[in-house]
Tab-separated table of C-alpha atoms in Angstrom:
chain	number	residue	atom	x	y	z
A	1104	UNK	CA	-1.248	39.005	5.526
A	1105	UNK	CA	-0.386	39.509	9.344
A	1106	UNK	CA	-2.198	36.457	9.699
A	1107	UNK	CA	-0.190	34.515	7.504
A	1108	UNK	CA	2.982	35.603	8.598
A	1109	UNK	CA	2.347	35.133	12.167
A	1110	UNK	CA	1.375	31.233	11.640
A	1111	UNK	CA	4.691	31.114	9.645
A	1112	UNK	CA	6.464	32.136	12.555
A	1113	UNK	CA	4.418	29.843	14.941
A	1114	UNK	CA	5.421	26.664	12.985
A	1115	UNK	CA	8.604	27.765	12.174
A	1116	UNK	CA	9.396	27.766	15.874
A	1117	UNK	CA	7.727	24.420	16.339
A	1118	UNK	CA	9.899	22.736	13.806
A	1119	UNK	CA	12.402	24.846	15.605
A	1120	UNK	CA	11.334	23.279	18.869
A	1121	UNK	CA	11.385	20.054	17.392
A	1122	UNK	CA	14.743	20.040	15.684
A	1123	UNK	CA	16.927	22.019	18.065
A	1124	UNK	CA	19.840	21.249	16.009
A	1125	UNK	CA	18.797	22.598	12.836
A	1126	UNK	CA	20.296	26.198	14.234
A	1127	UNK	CA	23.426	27.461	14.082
A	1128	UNK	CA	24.214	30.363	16.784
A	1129	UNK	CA	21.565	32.927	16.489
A	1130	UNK	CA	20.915	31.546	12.556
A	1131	UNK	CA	18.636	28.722	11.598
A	1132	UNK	CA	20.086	26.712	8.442
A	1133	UNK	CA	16.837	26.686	6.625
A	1134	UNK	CA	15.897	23.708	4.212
A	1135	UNK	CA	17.962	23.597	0.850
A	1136	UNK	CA	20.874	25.740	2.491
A	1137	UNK	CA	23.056	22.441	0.937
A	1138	UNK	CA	22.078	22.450	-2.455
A	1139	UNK	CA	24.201	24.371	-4.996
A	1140	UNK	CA	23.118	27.477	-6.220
A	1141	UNK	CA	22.382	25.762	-9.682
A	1142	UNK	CA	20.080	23.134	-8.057
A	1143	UNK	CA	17.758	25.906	-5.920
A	1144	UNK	CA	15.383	25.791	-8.446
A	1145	UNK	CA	14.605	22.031	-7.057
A	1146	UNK	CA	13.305	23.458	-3.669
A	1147	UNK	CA	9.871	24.966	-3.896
A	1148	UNK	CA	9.761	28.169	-2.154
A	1149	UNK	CA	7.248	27.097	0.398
A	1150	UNK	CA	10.554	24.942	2.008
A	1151	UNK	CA	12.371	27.409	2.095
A	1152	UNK	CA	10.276	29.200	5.147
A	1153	UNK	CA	11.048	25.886	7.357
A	1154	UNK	CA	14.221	25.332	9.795
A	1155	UNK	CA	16.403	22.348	7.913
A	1156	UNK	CA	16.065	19.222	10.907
A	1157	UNK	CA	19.058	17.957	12.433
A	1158	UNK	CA	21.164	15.172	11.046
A	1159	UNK	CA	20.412	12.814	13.610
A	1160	UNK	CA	16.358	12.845	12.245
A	1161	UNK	CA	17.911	11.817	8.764
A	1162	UNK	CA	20.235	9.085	10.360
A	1163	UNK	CA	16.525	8.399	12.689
A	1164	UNK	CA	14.494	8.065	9.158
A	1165	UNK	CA	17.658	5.772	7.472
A	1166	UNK	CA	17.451	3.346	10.385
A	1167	UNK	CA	13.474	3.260	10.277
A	1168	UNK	CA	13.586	2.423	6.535
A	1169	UNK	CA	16.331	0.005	5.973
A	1170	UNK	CA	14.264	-1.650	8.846
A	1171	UNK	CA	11.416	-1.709	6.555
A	1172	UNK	CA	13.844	-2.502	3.449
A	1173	UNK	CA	14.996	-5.652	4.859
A	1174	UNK	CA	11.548	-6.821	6.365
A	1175	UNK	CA	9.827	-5.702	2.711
A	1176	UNK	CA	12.174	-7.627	0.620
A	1177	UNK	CA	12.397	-10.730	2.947
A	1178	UNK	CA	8.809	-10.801	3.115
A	1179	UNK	CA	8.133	-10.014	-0.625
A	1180	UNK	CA	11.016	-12.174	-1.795
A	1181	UNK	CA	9.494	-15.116	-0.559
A	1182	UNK	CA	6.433	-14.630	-1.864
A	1183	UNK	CA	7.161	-13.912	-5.267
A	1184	UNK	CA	9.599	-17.696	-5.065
A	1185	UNK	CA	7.350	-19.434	-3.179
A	1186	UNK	CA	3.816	-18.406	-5.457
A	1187	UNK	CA	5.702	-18.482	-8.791
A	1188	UNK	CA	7.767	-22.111	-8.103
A	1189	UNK	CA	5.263	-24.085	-6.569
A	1190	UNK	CA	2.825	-25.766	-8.943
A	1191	UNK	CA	-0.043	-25.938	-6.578
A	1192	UNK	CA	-0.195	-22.280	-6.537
A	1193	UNK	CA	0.323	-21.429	-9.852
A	1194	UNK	CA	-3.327	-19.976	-10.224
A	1195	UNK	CA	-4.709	-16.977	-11.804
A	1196	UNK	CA	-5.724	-16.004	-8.131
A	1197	UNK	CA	-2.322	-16.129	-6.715
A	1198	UNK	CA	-0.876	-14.625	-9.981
A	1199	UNK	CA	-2.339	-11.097	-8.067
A	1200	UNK	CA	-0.634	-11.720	-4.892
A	1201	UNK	CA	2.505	-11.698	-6.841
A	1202	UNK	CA	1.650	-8.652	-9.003
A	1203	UNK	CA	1.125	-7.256	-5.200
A	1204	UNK	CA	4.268	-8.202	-4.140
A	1205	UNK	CA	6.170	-6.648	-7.587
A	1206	UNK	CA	4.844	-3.436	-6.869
A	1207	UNK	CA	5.917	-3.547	-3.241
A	1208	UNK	CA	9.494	-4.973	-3.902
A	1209	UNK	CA	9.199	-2.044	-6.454
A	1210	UNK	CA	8.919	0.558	-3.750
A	1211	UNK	CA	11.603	-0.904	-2.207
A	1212	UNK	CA	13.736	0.381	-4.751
A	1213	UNK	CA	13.408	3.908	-3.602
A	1214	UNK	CA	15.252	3.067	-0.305
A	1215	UNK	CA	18.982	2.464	-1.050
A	1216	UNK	CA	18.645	6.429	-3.081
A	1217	UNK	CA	17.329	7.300	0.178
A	1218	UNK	CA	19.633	5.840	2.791
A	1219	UNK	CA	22.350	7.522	0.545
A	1220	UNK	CA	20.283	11.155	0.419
A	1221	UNK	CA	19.449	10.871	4.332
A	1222	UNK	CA	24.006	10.126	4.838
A	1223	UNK	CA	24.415	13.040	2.900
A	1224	UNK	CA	21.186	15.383	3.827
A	1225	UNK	CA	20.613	16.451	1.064
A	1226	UNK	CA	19.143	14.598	-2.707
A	1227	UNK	CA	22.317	13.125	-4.344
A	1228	UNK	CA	21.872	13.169	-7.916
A	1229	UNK	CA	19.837	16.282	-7.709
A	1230	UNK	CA	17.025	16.336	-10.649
A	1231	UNK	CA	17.866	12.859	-12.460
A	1232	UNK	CA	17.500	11.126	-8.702
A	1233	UNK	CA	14.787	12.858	-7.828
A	1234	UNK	CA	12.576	11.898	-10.965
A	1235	UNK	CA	13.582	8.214	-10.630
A	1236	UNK	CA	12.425	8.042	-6.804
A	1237	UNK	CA	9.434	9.909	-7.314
A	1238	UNK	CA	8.491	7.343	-10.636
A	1239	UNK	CA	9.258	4.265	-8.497
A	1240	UNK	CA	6.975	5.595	-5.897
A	1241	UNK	CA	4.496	6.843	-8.576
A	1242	UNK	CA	4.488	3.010	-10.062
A	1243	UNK	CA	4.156	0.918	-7.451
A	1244	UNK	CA	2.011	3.274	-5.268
A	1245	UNK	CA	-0.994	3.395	-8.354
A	1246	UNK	CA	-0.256	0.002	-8.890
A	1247	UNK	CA	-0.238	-1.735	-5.550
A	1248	UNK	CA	-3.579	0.549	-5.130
A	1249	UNK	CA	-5.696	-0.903	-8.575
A	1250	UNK	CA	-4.214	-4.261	-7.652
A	1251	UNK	CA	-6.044	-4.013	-4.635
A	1252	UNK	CA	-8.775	-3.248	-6.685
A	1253	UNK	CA	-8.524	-6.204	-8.697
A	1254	UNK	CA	-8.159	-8.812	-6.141
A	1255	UNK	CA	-11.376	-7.757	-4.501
A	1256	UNK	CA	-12.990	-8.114	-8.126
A	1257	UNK	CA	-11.635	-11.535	-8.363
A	1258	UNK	CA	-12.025	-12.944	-4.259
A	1259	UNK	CA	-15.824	-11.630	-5.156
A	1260	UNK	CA	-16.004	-14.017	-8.720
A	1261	UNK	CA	-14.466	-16.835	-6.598
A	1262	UNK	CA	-16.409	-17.340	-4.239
A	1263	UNK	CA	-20.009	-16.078	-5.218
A	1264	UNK	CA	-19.805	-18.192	-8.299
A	1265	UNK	CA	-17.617	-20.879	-7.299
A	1266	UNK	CA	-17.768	-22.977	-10.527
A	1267	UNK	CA	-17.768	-20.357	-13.556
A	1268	UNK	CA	-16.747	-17.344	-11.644
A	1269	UNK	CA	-12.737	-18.270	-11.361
A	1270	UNK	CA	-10.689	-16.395	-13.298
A	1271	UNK	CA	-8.370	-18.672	-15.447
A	1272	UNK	CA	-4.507	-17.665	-15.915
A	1273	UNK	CA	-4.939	-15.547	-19.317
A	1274	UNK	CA	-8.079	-13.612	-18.066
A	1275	UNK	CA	-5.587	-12.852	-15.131
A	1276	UNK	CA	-2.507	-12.203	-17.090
A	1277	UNK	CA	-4.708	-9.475	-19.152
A	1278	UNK	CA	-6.458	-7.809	-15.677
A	1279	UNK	CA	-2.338	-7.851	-15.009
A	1280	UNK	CA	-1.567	-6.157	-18.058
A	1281	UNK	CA	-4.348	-3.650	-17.248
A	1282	UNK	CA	-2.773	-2.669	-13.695
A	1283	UNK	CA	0.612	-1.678	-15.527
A	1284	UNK	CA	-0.925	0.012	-18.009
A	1285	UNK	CA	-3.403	1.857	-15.440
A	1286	UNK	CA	-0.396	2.820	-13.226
A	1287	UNK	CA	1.818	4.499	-16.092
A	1288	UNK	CA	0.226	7.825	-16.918
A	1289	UNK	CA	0.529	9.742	-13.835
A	1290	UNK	CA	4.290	8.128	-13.476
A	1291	UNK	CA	5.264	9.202	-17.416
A	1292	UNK	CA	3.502	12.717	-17.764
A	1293	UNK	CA	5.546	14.001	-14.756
A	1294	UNK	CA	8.812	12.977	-15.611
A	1295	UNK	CA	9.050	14.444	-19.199
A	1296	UNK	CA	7.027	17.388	-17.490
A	1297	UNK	CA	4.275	16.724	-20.023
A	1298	UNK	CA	1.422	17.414	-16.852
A	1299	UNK	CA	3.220	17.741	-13.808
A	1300	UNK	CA	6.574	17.825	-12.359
A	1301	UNK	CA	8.529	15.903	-9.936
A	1302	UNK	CA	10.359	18.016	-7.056
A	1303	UNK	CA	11.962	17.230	-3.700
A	1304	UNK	CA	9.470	17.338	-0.500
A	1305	UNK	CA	9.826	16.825	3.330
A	1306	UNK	CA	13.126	16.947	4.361
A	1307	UNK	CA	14.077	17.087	0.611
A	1308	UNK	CA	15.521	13.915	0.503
A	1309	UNK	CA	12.251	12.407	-0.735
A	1310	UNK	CA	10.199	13.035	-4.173
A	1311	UNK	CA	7.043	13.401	-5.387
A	1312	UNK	CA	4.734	15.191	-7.127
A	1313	UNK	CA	4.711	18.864	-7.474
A	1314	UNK	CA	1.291	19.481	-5.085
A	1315	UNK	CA	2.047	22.824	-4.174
A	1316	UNK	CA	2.172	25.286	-6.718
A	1317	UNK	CA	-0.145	27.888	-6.802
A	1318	UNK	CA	-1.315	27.321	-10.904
A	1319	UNK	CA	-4.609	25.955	-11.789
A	1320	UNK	CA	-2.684	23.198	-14.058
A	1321	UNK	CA	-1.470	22.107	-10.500
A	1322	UNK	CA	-4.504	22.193	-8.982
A	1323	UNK	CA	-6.081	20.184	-11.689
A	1324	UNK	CA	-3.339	17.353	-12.477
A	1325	UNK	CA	-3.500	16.605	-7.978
A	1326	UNK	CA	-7.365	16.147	-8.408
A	1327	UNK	CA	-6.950	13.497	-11.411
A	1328	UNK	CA	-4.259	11.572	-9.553
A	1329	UNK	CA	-6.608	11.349	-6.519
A	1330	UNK	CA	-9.296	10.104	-8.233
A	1331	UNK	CA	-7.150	8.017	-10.717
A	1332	UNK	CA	-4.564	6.382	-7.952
A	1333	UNK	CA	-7.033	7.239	-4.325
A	1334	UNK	CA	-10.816	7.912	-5.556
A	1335	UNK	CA	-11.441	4.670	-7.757
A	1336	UNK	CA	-9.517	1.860	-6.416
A	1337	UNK	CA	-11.032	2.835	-3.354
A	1338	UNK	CA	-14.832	2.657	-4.425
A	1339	UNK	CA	-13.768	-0.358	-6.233
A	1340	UNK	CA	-12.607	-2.489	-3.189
A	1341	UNK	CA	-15.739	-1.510	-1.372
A	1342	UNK	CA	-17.962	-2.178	-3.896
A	1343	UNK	CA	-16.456	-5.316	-4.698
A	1344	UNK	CA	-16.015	-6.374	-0.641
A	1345	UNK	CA	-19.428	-4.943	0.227
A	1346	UNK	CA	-21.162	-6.949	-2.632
A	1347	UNK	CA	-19.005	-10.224	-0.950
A	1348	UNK	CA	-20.444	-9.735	2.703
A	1349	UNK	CA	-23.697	-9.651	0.910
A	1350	UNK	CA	-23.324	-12.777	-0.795
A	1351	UNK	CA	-21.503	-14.729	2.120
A	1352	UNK	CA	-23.935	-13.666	4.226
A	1353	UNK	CA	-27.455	-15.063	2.115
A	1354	UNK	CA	-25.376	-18.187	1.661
A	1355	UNK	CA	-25.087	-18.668	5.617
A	1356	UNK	CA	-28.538	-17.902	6.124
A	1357	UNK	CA	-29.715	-20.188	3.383
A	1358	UNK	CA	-27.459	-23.352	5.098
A	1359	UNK	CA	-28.757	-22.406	8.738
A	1360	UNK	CA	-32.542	-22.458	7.322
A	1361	UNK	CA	-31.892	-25.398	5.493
A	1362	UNK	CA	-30.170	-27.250	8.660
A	1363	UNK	CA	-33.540	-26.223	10.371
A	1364	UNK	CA	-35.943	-28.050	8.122
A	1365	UNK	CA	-34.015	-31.224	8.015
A	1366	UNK	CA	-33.523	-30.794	11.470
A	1367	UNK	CA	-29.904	-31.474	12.042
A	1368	UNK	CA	-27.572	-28.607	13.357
A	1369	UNK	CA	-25.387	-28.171	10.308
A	1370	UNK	CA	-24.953	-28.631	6.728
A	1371	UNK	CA	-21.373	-27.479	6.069
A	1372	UNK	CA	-18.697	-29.912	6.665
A	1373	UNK	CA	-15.090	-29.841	7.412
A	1374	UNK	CA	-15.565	-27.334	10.077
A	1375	UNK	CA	-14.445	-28.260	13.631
A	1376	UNK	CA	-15.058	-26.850	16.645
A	1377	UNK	CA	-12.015	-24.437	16.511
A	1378	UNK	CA	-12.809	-23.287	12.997
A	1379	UNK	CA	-14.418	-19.700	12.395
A	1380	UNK	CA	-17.070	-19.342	10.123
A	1381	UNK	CA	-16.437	-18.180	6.585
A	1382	UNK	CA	-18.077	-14.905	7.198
A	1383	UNK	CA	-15.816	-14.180	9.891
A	1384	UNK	CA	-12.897	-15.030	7.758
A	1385	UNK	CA	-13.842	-13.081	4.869
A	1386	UNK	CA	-14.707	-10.108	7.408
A	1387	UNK	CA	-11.287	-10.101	8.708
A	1388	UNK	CA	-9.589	-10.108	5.827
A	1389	UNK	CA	-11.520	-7.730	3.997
A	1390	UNK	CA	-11.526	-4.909	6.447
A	1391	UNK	CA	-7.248	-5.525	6.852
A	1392	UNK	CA	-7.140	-5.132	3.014
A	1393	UNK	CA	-9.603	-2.069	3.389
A	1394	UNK	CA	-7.462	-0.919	6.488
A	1395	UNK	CA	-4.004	-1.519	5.039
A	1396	UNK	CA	-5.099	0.471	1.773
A	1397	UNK	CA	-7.048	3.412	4.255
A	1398	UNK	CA	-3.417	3.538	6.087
A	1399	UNK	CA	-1.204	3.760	3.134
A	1400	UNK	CA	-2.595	6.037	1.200
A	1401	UNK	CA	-5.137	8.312	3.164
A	1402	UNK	CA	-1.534	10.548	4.271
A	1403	UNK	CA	-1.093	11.096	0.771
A	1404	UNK	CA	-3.989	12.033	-0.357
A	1405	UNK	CA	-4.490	14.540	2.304
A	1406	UNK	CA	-1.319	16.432	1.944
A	1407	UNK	CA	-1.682	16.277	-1.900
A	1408	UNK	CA	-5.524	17.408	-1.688
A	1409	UNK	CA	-4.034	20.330	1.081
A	1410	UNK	CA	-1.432	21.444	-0.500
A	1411	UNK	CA	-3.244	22.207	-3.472
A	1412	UNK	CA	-6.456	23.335	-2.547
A	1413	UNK	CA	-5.975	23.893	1.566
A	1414	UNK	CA	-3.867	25.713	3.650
A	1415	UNK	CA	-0.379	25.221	2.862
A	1416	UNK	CA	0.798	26.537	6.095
A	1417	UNK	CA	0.199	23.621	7.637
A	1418	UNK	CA	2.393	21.433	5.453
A	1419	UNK	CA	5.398	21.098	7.604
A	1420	UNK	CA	8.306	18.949	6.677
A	1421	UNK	CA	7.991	16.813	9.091
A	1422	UNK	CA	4.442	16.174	8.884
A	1423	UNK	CA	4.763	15.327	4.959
A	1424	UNK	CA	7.175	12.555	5.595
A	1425	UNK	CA	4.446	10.310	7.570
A	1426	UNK	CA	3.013	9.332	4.595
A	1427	UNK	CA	6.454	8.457	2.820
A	1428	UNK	CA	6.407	6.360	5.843
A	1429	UNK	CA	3.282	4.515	5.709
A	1430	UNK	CA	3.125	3.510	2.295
A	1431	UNK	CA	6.498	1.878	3.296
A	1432	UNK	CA	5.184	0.176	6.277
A	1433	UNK	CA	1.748	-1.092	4.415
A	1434	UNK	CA	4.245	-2.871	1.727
A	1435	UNK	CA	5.992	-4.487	4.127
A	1436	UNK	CA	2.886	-5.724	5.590
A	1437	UNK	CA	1.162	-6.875	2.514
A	1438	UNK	CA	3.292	-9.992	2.276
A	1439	UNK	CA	1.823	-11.431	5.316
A	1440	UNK	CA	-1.915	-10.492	5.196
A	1441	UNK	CA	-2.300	-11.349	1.355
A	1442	UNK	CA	-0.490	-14.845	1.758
A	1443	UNK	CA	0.387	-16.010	5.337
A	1444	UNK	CA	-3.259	-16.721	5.544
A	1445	UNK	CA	-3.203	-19.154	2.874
A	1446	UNK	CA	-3.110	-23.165	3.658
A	1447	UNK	CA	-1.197	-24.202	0.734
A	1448	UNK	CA	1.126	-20.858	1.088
A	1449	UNK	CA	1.733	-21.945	5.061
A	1450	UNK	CA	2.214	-25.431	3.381
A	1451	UNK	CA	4.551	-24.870	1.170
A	1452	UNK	CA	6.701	-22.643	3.883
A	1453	UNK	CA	6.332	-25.214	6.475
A	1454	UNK	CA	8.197	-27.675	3.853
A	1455	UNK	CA	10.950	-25.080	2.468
A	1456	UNK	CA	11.597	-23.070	5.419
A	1457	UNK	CA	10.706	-25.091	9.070
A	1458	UNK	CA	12.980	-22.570	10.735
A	1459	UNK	CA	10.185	-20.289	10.620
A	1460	UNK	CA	8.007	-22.350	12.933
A	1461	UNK	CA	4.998	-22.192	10.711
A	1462	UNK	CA	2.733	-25.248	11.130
A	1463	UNK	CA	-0.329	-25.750	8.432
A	1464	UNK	CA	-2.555	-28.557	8.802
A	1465	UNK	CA	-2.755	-31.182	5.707
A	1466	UNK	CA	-5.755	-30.382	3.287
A	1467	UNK	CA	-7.907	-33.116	4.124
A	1468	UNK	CA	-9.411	-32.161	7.403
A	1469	UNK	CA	-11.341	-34.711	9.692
A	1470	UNK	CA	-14.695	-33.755	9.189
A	1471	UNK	CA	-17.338	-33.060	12.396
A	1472	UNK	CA	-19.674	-35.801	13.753
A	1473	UNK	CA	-21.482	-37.232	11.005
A	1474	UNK	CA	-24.334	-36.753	13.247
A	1475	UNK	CA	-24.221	-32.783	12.809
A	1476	UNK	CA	-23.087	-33.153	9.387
A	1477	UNK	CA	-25.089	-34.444	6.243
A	1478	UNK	CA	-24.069	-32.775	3.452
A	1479	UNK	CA	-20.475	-31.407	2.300
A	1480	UNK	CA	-20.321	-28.027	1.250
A	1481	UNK	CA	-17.629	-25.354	1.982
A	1482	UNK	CA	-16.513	-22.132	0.116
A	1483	UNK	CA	-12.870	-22.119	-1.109
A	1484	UNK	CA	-9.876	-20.361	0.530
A	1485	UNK	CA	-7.181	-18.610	-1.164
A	1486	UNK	CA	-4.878	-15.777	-0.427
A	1487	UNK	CA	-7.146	-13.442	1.133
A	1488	UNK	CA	-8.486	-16.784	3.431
A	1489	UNK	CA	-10.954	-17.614	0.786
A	1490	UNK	CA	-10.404	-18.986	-2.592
């Protein structure tokens, strides 16, 4: 018990240390002191131990993520026009990168409720608020993260089987489908309180889920939603991605050994001398996908997984709103590393928005020295770089 106490005190002086504002005299304000008595029962008790931070760390956050707001929506926006308006990529490839950018613009809509909370520090709208943010973040969090999953499954299809392996518009209109449906239990059961609850975290003027009381339902309901929303899509996208480096790989060795027996120095075409191989390309953007989906959602899942199975004490506020913050940062990134990478996309922004100084070569590329080159043969790019 001594022990406990004492590392109480420790990071409540480090917060302390941190926020120098948060005290008043000899007093700190602690976190909730602004709520009304009827809306205590919002703040778990474990905030309650923590200095409140100064208002210039809320107006700090607010500035960060209307930042992000404006780059996410931008970004997002003009996939969603460009993808769904432009006949040449109307594809059930591309119908993904769109689903992707839903669930990000999605997550977006947690930041106007939050640039109002972080004015006012404190959570305006109290319960009602707080179980709307939360189920936007639940949504599009679980969503963006199986929708990874999905476009792995489908780059793999592509381009192992290039001929029957494409996924036509209805087969990717139902895998769609699936991604909603796959992202709505763990966003339902908690709002109704069915499994679950939603309560203020951080600086309480974010939501989530309830990951720190001390009940085995608790305990229980944070391990499904790691393996349901963290766990799966996870093994998925390397399974999928591992199963591609595989296949890119035997089909590079295969044209290299073939080259050698007919004795000319390539077989693929269309490649110049600037080009990267395909299993560079795919390389690259697999491991940003992989990366990107490590960096938004590894936070999470380790302050979920401490607070309800570790030690608690080390749950600050501040350190639980770093992974509010990188999920927002990944969405506004996923724009750009799903589609800025592909031709037509780059194409099709090049002719609708030249202020943005984006040049894309036509399709038809002047092929190498027929000398080096005998025989046309080139895997298809799409918005990961390959379709």
């Amino acid at each position: 018990f001594k022990v406990l106490v004492l590392k109480m005190f420790l990071l409540n002086e480090t917060d302390a240390a941190i926020f120098p504002m948060a005290r008043t005299g000899d007093m700190p304000k602690m976190l909730g002191w602004n709520l009304p008595p009827e809306q205590q029962h919002l703040v778990h008790d474990h905030w309650k131990d923590f200095p409140a931070p100064p208002y210039y760390m809320h107006l700090l956050l607010a500035m960060l993520y209307f930042v992000l707001m404006s780059v996410s929506l931008i970004g997002n926006g003009i996939v969603v026009w460009i993808f769904s308006t432009s006949k040449s990529l109307r594809n059930g490839s591309n119908m993904f990168v769109v689903n992707l950018a839903i669930f990000d613009l999605l997550m977006m809509c947690e930041m106007p409720m939050f640039l109002v909370n972080s004015f006012a520090g404190y959570l305006v709208g109290y319960e009602t608020s707080c179980a709307v943010y939360a189920a936007l973040g639940s949504l599009s969090g679980i969503g963006g993260s199986i929708t990874n999953a999905v476009i792995a499954y489908d780059r793999y299809r592509t381009i192992s089987n290039p001929l029957d392996g494409r996924l036509n518009r209805v087969q990717s209109g139902i895998l769609i489908f699936i991604t909603w449906l796959w992202a709505m239990p763990f966003t339902i059961l908690p709002v109704f309180k069915i499994w679950g609850r939603y309560i203020p975290e951080g600086f309480l003027t974010t939501c989530s889920f309830d990951y720190l009381t001390d009940d085995s339902d608790t305990r229980v309901f944070v391990g499904c939603i790691f393996a349901w929303a963290y766990a799966i899509p996870m093994v998925l996208i390397c399974y999928y991605y591992g199963r591609l480096f595989g296949h890119v790989s035997k089909h590079e060795l295969m044209l290299k050994n073939q080259a050698r027996k007919m004795n000319v120095e390539s077989l693929a075409s269309n490649r110049n001398e600037k080009a990267q191989s395909v299993e560079i390309r795919i390389a690259r953007a697999a491991f940003t996908i992989f990366f990107l989906f490590v960096c938004a959602w590894t936070p999470y899942a380790i302050v979920a997984m401490i607070g309800a199975y570790g030690d608690r004490t080390l749950l600050t506020p501040f350190f639980t709103m770093i992974p509010a913050v990188c999920c927002k940062i990944v969405s506004c990134l996923d724009p750009w590393v799903y589609a800025i990478s592909h031709p037509k996309y780059r194409q099709e922004l090049e002719r609708r928005l030249p202020w943005m100084g984006i040049r894309e070569p036509a399709d038809n590329v002047s092929t190498t020295d027929s000398k080096h080159t005998v025989v046309s043969e080139s895997l298809p790019v799409g918005p990961n770089g390959i379709d």
